[in-house]
Short mmCIF file of C-alpha atoms in Angstrom, two decimals:
data_model
loop_
_atom_site.label_atom_id
_atom_site.label_comp_id
_atom_site.label_asym_id
_atom_site.label_seq_id
_atom_site.Cartn_x
_atom_site.Cartn_y
_atom_site.Cartn_z
CA MET A 1 117.39 -86.50 -122.08
CA THR A 2 117.86 -87.90 -118.75
CA ALA A 3 120.86 -91.36 -118.49
CA ILE A 4 118.28 -94.19 -119.19
CA SER A 5 118.74 -96.45 -116.30
CA SER A 6 115.21 -98.29 -117.33
CA VAL A 7 115.04 -100.56 -119.85
CA GLY A 8 112.34 -102.92 -121.93
CA VAL A 9 113.08 -105.71 -124.35
CA VAL A 10 110.26 -107.34 -126.17
CA GLY A 11 110.79 -110.70 -126.49
CA SER A 12 112.48 -113.26 -124.61
CA GLY A 13 114.50 -115.32 -127.36
CA THR A 14 118.15 -115.77 -127.59
CA MET A 15 118.75 -112.38 -128.55
CA GLY A 16 116.50 -110.60 -126.08
CA ARG A 17 117.61 -112.75 -123.26
CA GLY A 18 120.87 -111.64 -124.25
CA ILE A 19 120.13 -107.40 -124.47
CA ALA A 20 118.36 -108.03 -121.26
CA GLU A 21 120.89 -109.74 -119.38
CA SER A 22 123.99 -107.38 -120.64
CA ALA A 23 121.77 -104.29 -119.26
CA LEU A 24 120.95 -106.76 -115.65
CA ARG A 25 125.07 -106.49 -115.93
CA ALA A 26 125.44 -103.06 -115.85
CA GLY A 27 123.28 -102.47 -112.97
CA LEU A 28 119.94 -101.38 -114.74
CA ARG A 29 116.60 -102.19 -114.49
CA VAL A 30 114.71 -104.47 -116.91
CA VAL A 31 111.53 -105.54 -117.51
CA LEU A 32 111.35 -108.45 -119.81
CA HIS A 33 107.98 -109.05 -122.06
CA ASP A 34 106.91 -111.77 -123.72
CA SER A 35 103.43 -113.00 -124.42
CA SER A 36 104.54 -116.63 -123.37
CA GLN A 37 105.29 -116.99 -119.60
CA GLU A 38 106.94 -120.41 -120.70
CA ALA A 39 109.26 -118.74 -122.58
CA LEU A 40 109.62 -116.30 -120.04
CA SER A 41 110.33 -118.44 -117.10
CA SER A 42 112.77 -120.63 -119.80
CA ALA A 43 114.59 -116.91 -120.41
CA ARG A 44 114.97 -116.17 -116.56
CA LYS A 45 116.31 -119.63 -115.53
CA ARG A 46 119.09 -118.99 -118.66
CA ILE A 47 119.95 -115.51 -117.31
CA GLU A 48 120.31 -116.89 -114.36
CA SER A 49 122.80 -119.99 -115.28
CA SER A 50 124.53 -117.35 -116.86
CA LEU A 51 124.98 -115.00 -113.82
CA ALA A 52 125.76 -118.49 -111.95
CA ARG A 53 128.83 -119.09 -114.04
CA SER A 54 130.20 -115.70 -113.85
CA VAL A 55 130.30 -116.65 -109.78
CA GLU A 56 131.91 -119.64 -110.78
CA GLN A 57 134.84 -118.09 -113.08
CA GLY A 58 134.74 -115.13 -110.06
CA GLN A 59 133.68 -112.57 -112.51
CA LEU A 60 130.83 -112.13 -109.99
CA SER A 61 130.33 -112.71 -106.44
CA ALA A 62 126.98 -114.38 -105.13
CA ASP A 63 125.74 -111.00 -103.83
CA GLN A 64 126.19 -109.71 -107.04
CA ALA A 65 124.47 -112.38 -108.82
CA SER A 66 121.71 -112.09 -106.77
CA GLU A 67 121.33 -108.44 -106.61
CA ARG A 68 121.54 -107.89 -110.69
CA LEU A 69 118.89 -111.02 -111.15
CA ALA A 70 116.42 -108.68 -108.64
CA LEU A 71 116.54 -106.11 -111.30
CA LEU A 72 114.21 -108.62 -114.05
CA GLU A 73 110.99 -107.77 -114.09
CA PRO A 74 109.81 -110.84 -116.60
CA ALA A 75 106.08 -109.55 -117.84
CA SER A 76 103.44 -111.31 -119.85
CA ALA A 77 101.31 -107.64 -120.19
CA PRO A 78 102.83 -105.04 -122.27
CA ASP A 79 101.66 -102.21 -119.77
CA SER A 80 104.38 -103.29 -117.64
CA LEU A 81 106.63 -101.55 -120.18
CA SER A 82 104.81 -97.84 -119.12
CA GLY A 83 107.76 -96.59 -117.43
CA CYS A 84 111.06 -98.08 -118.82
CA GLN A 85 112.79 -94.72 -120.96
CA LEU A 86 113.77 -97.19 -123.58
CA VAL A 87 112.47 -99.74 -125.39
CA ILE A 88 114.05 -102.19 -127.35
CA GLU A 89 111.89 -104.83 -129.49
CA ALA A 90 113.40 -107.94 -130.23
CA VAL A 91 111.14 -110.28 -132.06
CA PRO A 92 111.80 -112.69 -135.09
CA GLU A 93 112.68 -111.02 -138.29
CA ILE A 94 108.80 -110.34 -139.77
CA LEU A 95 108.44 -107.30 -140.79
CA GLU A 96 104.31 -108.16 -140.07
CA VAL A 97 105.11 -109.25 -136.30
CA LYS A 98 107.45 -106.13 -135.74
CA LEU A 99 105.25 -103.62 -136.72
CA ALA A 100 102.38 -104.87 -134.32
CA VAL A 101 104.80 -104.96 -131.82
CA LEU A 102 106.07 -101.59 -132.01
CA ALA A 103 102.87 -100.18 -132.74
CA SER A 104 101.70 -101.83 -129.74
CA VAL A 105 104.56 -100.48 -127.16
CA GLU A 106 104.57 -97.28 -128.30
CA GLY A 107 100.53 -97.43 -127.20
CA HIS A 108 102.27 -98.36 -123.51
CA VAL A 109 105.05 -96.17 -123.04
CA SER A 110 105.55 -92.45 -122.38
CA ARG A 111 105.67 -89.62 -125.04
CA SER A 112 109.97 -89.57 -123.60
CA ALA A 113 110.48 -92.87 -124.05
CA VAL A 114 113.23 -94.03 -127.03
CA ILE A 115 111.77 -97.05 -128.89
CA ALA A 116 114.64 -98.80 -130.85
CA THR A 117 114.43 -102.78 -132.92
CA ASN A 118 117.10 -105.52 -132.89
CA THR A 119 116.71 -106.31 -136.99
CA SER A 120 119.58 -107.39 -138.25
CA SER A 121 118.34 -106.70 -142.13
CA ILE A 122 114.77 -104.88 -141.87
CA PRO A 123 115.11 -101.40 -142.92
CA ILE A 124 115.04 -98.85 -139.89
CA THR A 125 112.76 -96.74 -142.24
CA ARG A 126 110.00 -99.12 -142.82
CA LEU A 127 109.86 -99.89 -139.13
CA ALA A 128 109.07 -96.51 -138.01
CA GLN A 129 106.09 -96.72 -140.13
CA ALA A 130 104.51 -97.96 -137.41
CA LEU A 131 105.51 -95.20 -135.02
CA ALA A 132 103.45 -91.74 -134.41
CA HIS A 133 106.06 -90.41 -132.59
CA ARG A 134 109.05 -91.66 -135.70
CA ASP A 135 111.55 -88.77 -133.66
CA ARG A 136 112.01 -91.00 -130.81
CA PHE A 137 112.90 -94.40 -132.59
CA LEU A 138 116.34 -95.76 -134.23
CA GLY A 139 117.81 -99.34 -134.78
CA LEU A 140 120.26 -100.79 -131.83
CA HIS A 141 121.67 -103.92 -133.59
CA PHE A 142 123.66 -105.96 -131.18
CA PHE A 143 125.33 -109.31 -131.83
CA ASN A 144 125.47 -113.13 -130.76
CA PRO A 145 126.46 -113.52 -127.62
CA VAL A 146 125.33 -110.40 -126.50
CA PRO A 147 126.98 -110.10 -123.13
CA ARG A 148 130.43 -110.57 -125.22
CA MET A 149 129.98 -108.84 -128.08
CA PRO A 150 131.46 -105.70 -127.15
CA LEU A 151 129.40 -104.01 -130.54
CA VAL A 152 126.30 -102.09 -130.98
CA GLU A 153 125.30 -100.91 -134.59
CA VAL A 154 123.50 -97.37 -133.54
CA ILE A 155 121.01 -96.73 -136.92
CA ARG A 156 119.65 -93.50 -137.28
CA THR A 157 116.61 -92.92 -139.46
CA VAL A 158 115.62 -89.10 -141.48
CA HIS A 159 112.86 -89.46 -138.51
CA SER A 160 115.57 -89.76 -135.12
CA SER A 161 116.55 -86.79 -133.67
CA GLU A 162 119.45 -85.58 -132.50
CA GLY A 163 118.30 -86.29 -128.60
CA THR A 164 117.16 -89.43 -129.47
CA VAL A 165 120.67 -90.31 -130.79
CA ALA A 166 122.64 -89.05 -128.31
CA ALA A 167 120.63 -90.43 -125.26
CA THR A 168 120.96 -94.00 -127.51
CA ARG A 169 124.73 -93.45 -127.50
CA GLU A 170 125.41 -92.59 -124.27
CA PHE A 171 123.00 -96.04 -123.34
CA VAL A 172 125.45 -98.28 -124.54
CA ALA A 173 128.55 -96.81 -124.41
CA ALA A 174 128.16 -95.20 -120.59
CA GLY A 175 125.57 -97.76 -119.62
CA LEU A 176 126.34 -101.19 -121.73
CA GLY A 177 130.36 -100.74 -121.89
CA LYS A 178 130.00 -101.44 -125.25
CA THR A 179 131.19 -99.46 -128.64
CA ALA A 180 128.26 -97.70 -130.33
CA LEU A 181 129.24 -97.01 -133.63
CA LEU A 182 126.71 -94.62 -135.57
CA LEU A 183 125.27 -95.80 -138.63
CA GLU A 184 123.08 -94.51 -141.80
CA ASP A 185 119.66 -97.09 -142.98
CA ARG A 186 121.56 -99.06 -145.57
CA PRO A 187 121.10 -102.65 -146.58
CA GLY A 188 122.46 -104.91 -143.57
CA PHE A 189 123.86 -101.71 -141.75
CA VAL A 190 127.57 -102.51 -141.90
CA VAL A 191 128.44 -105.81 -140.79
CA ASN A 192 125.66 -107.85 -142.12
CA ALA A 193 126.33 -106.08 -145.56
CA LEU A 194 130.02 -107.97 -145.17
CA LEU A 195 129.13 -110.91 -143.12
CA ILE A 196 125.81 -112.76 -145.12
CA PRO A 197 127.30 -112.59 -148.56
CA PHE A 198 130.60 -114.79 -146.95
CA LEU A 199 128.40 -116.70 -145.33
CA LEU A 200 126.05 -117.35 -148.44
CA ALA A 201 129.76 -117.45 -150.69
CA ALA A 202 130.81 -120.38 -148.32
CA ALA A 203 127.46 -122.44 -148.12
CA ARG A 204 127.49 -121.93 -152.85
CA MET A 205 131.33 -123.84 -152.15
CA LEU A 206 129.61 -126.31 -150.52
CA ASP A 207 126.62 -127.01 -152.58
CA ASN A 208 129.03 -126.97 -155.96
CA GLY A 209 131.45 -129.45 -154.52
CA TYR A 210 133.97 -127.30 -153.82
CA ALA A 211 135.60 -128.97 -150.43
CA PRO A 212 133.92 -130.41 -147.36
CA ALA A 213 132.12 -127.85 -145.27
CA GLU A 214 135.02 -128.96 -142.25
CA THR A 215 137.86 -128.22 -145.39
CA ILE A 216 136.03 -124.70 -146.32
CA ASP A 217 135.73 -123.75 -142.34
CA GLU A 218 139.51 -125.62 -141.49
CA ALA A 219 140.61 -123.10 -144.35
CA MET A 220 139.11 -119.61 -143.66
CA ARG A 221 140.11 -120.34 -139.41
CA LEU A 222 143.78 -121.22 -140.26
CA GLY A 223 144.20 -119.29 -143.58
CA CYS A 224 142.61 -116.13 -142.33
CA GLY A 225 142.62 -116.11 -138.27
CA HIS A 226 138.89 -116.35 -138.21
CA PRO A 227 138.04 -117.55 -134.56
CA MET A 228 135.41 -119.85 -136.44
CA GLY A 229 134.56 -121.14 -139.97
CA PRO A 230 131.41 -119.12 -141.99
CA LEU A 231 129.84 -122.66 -142.15
CA GLU A 232 130.09 -123.12 -138.12
CA LEU A 233 129.17 -119.69 -137.79
CA ALA A 234 126.25 -120.12 -139.50
CA ASP A 235 125.14 -122.81 -137.89
CA PHE A 236 125.64 -120.59 -134.69
CA ILE A 237 123.86 -117.73 -136.00
CA GLY A 238 121.20 -119.65 -137.10
CA LEU A 239 120.02 -121.24 -140.88
CA ASP A 240 116.58 -118.99 -141.09
CA VAL A 241 118.47 -115.97 -139.57
CA VAL A 242 120.49 -115.93 -142.60
CA CYS A 243 117.95 -116.95 -144.39
CA ALA A 244 116.07 -114.03 -143.45
CA ALA A 245 118.72 -111.52 -143.20
CA ALA A 246 119.71 -112.55 -147.31
CA ASP A 247 116.54 -112.21 -148.55
CA ALA A 248 115.66 -108.68 -147.03
CA MET A 249 119.05 -107.20 -147.64
CA PHE A 250 118.45 -109.04 -151.27
CA GLY A 251 114.51 -107.27 -151.41
CA GLN A 252 116.55 -104.03 -151.39
CA SER A 253 119.44 -104.49 -153.08
CA HIS A 254 119.02 -107.20 -155.82
CA ASP A 255 122.60 -108.12 -155.63
CA PRO A 256 122.88 -111.62 -156.61
CA ALA A 257 125.51 -112.54 -153.81
CA LEU A 258 122.36 -112.48 -151.56
CA VAL A 259 120.78 -115.28 -153.26
CA VAL A 260 120.73 -118.13 -150.80
CA PRO A 261 122.11 -121.44 -151.85
CA ASN A 262 119.77 -124.50 -152.46
CA ASN A 263 121.53 -126.01 -149.59
CA LEU A 264 120.66 -123.53 -146.88
CA ARG A 265 117.51 -123.23 -147.97
CA ARG A 266 116.64 -126.99 -147.83
CA LEU A 267 118.01 -127.37 -144.55
CA VAL A 268 115.81 -124.56 -143.17
CA ASP A 269 112.52 -125.24 -144.85
CA ALA A 270 113.44 -129.32 -143.18
CA GLY A 271 113.75 -127.59 -139.31
CA HIS A 272 117.48 -127.76 -139.63
CA LEU A 273 118.57 -124.32 -138.32
CA GLY A 274 122.08 -124.97 -136.55
CA ALA A 275 122.94 -125.47 -133.13
CA LYS A 276 119.86 -124.31 -131.78
CA THR A 277 117.86 -127.17 -132.96
CA GLY A 278 120.74 -129.76 -132.92
CA ARG A 279 121.18 -130.17 -136.35
CA GLY A 280 122.16 -127.41 -139.33
CA ILE A 281 125.03 -127.91 -141.68
CA TYR A 282 126.86 -130.03 -139.03
CA PRO A 283 124.89 -132.23 -136.23
CA HIS A 284 124.94 -130.67 -132.90
CA GLY A 285 124.45 -133.14 -129.89
#
């Protein structure tokens, strides 16, 4: 399989936009597909602003930023993905939505194209059921903010071919310059299997009156050297994302450490999802 030079990303939200930007910065052609033209326009503006900040900081020249942005093709039609060698699904963590998107993608790409999902918690093997050719499918779990985070979890299933795995690992390592950790399809993979129970434990401490949120976060920053406290981090990730990951992992393992505390559930139900909505565990101006 030849080196991947053209990438499709389905979904232009936080993760999809970040994956697209990382590929653009690596000099790859990117088709960013979303059914919402408004979402595509917003994503392009945010990517353009991010590249402009890199110019201001001396990380890119103005010409380089323009060249990278010119590699981006925002597209609302799914057939725009037809020429992509790799398509990464990055839509919300809803099983039925992901299954429908993956089936649609397979209908628009060549047989040789690799199809990947950026799910953070849904079993990759379960998502593979959407495809007729499961040998070309695996998980590519990126971390937010994608352009800055150096890790990608590469999750294979029993169906993933060696060629698919090798080409994808090369794309992550040589193409994007990130570390590719090859993992098996287990609940939460590695990072979220450790991270989500930690975030929930902090939220449970808050629920049970151990200490205020600020104190819990300060304790972990100063006592353990964490750059962000767990409650700050939950707000940054998105409380809806944290709860969805916990629910999906609990459905697989039934581990009581993955039961979402009441305070988090109430915040999500009220639409207070963290930094992205202006309010979560903390207010965000």
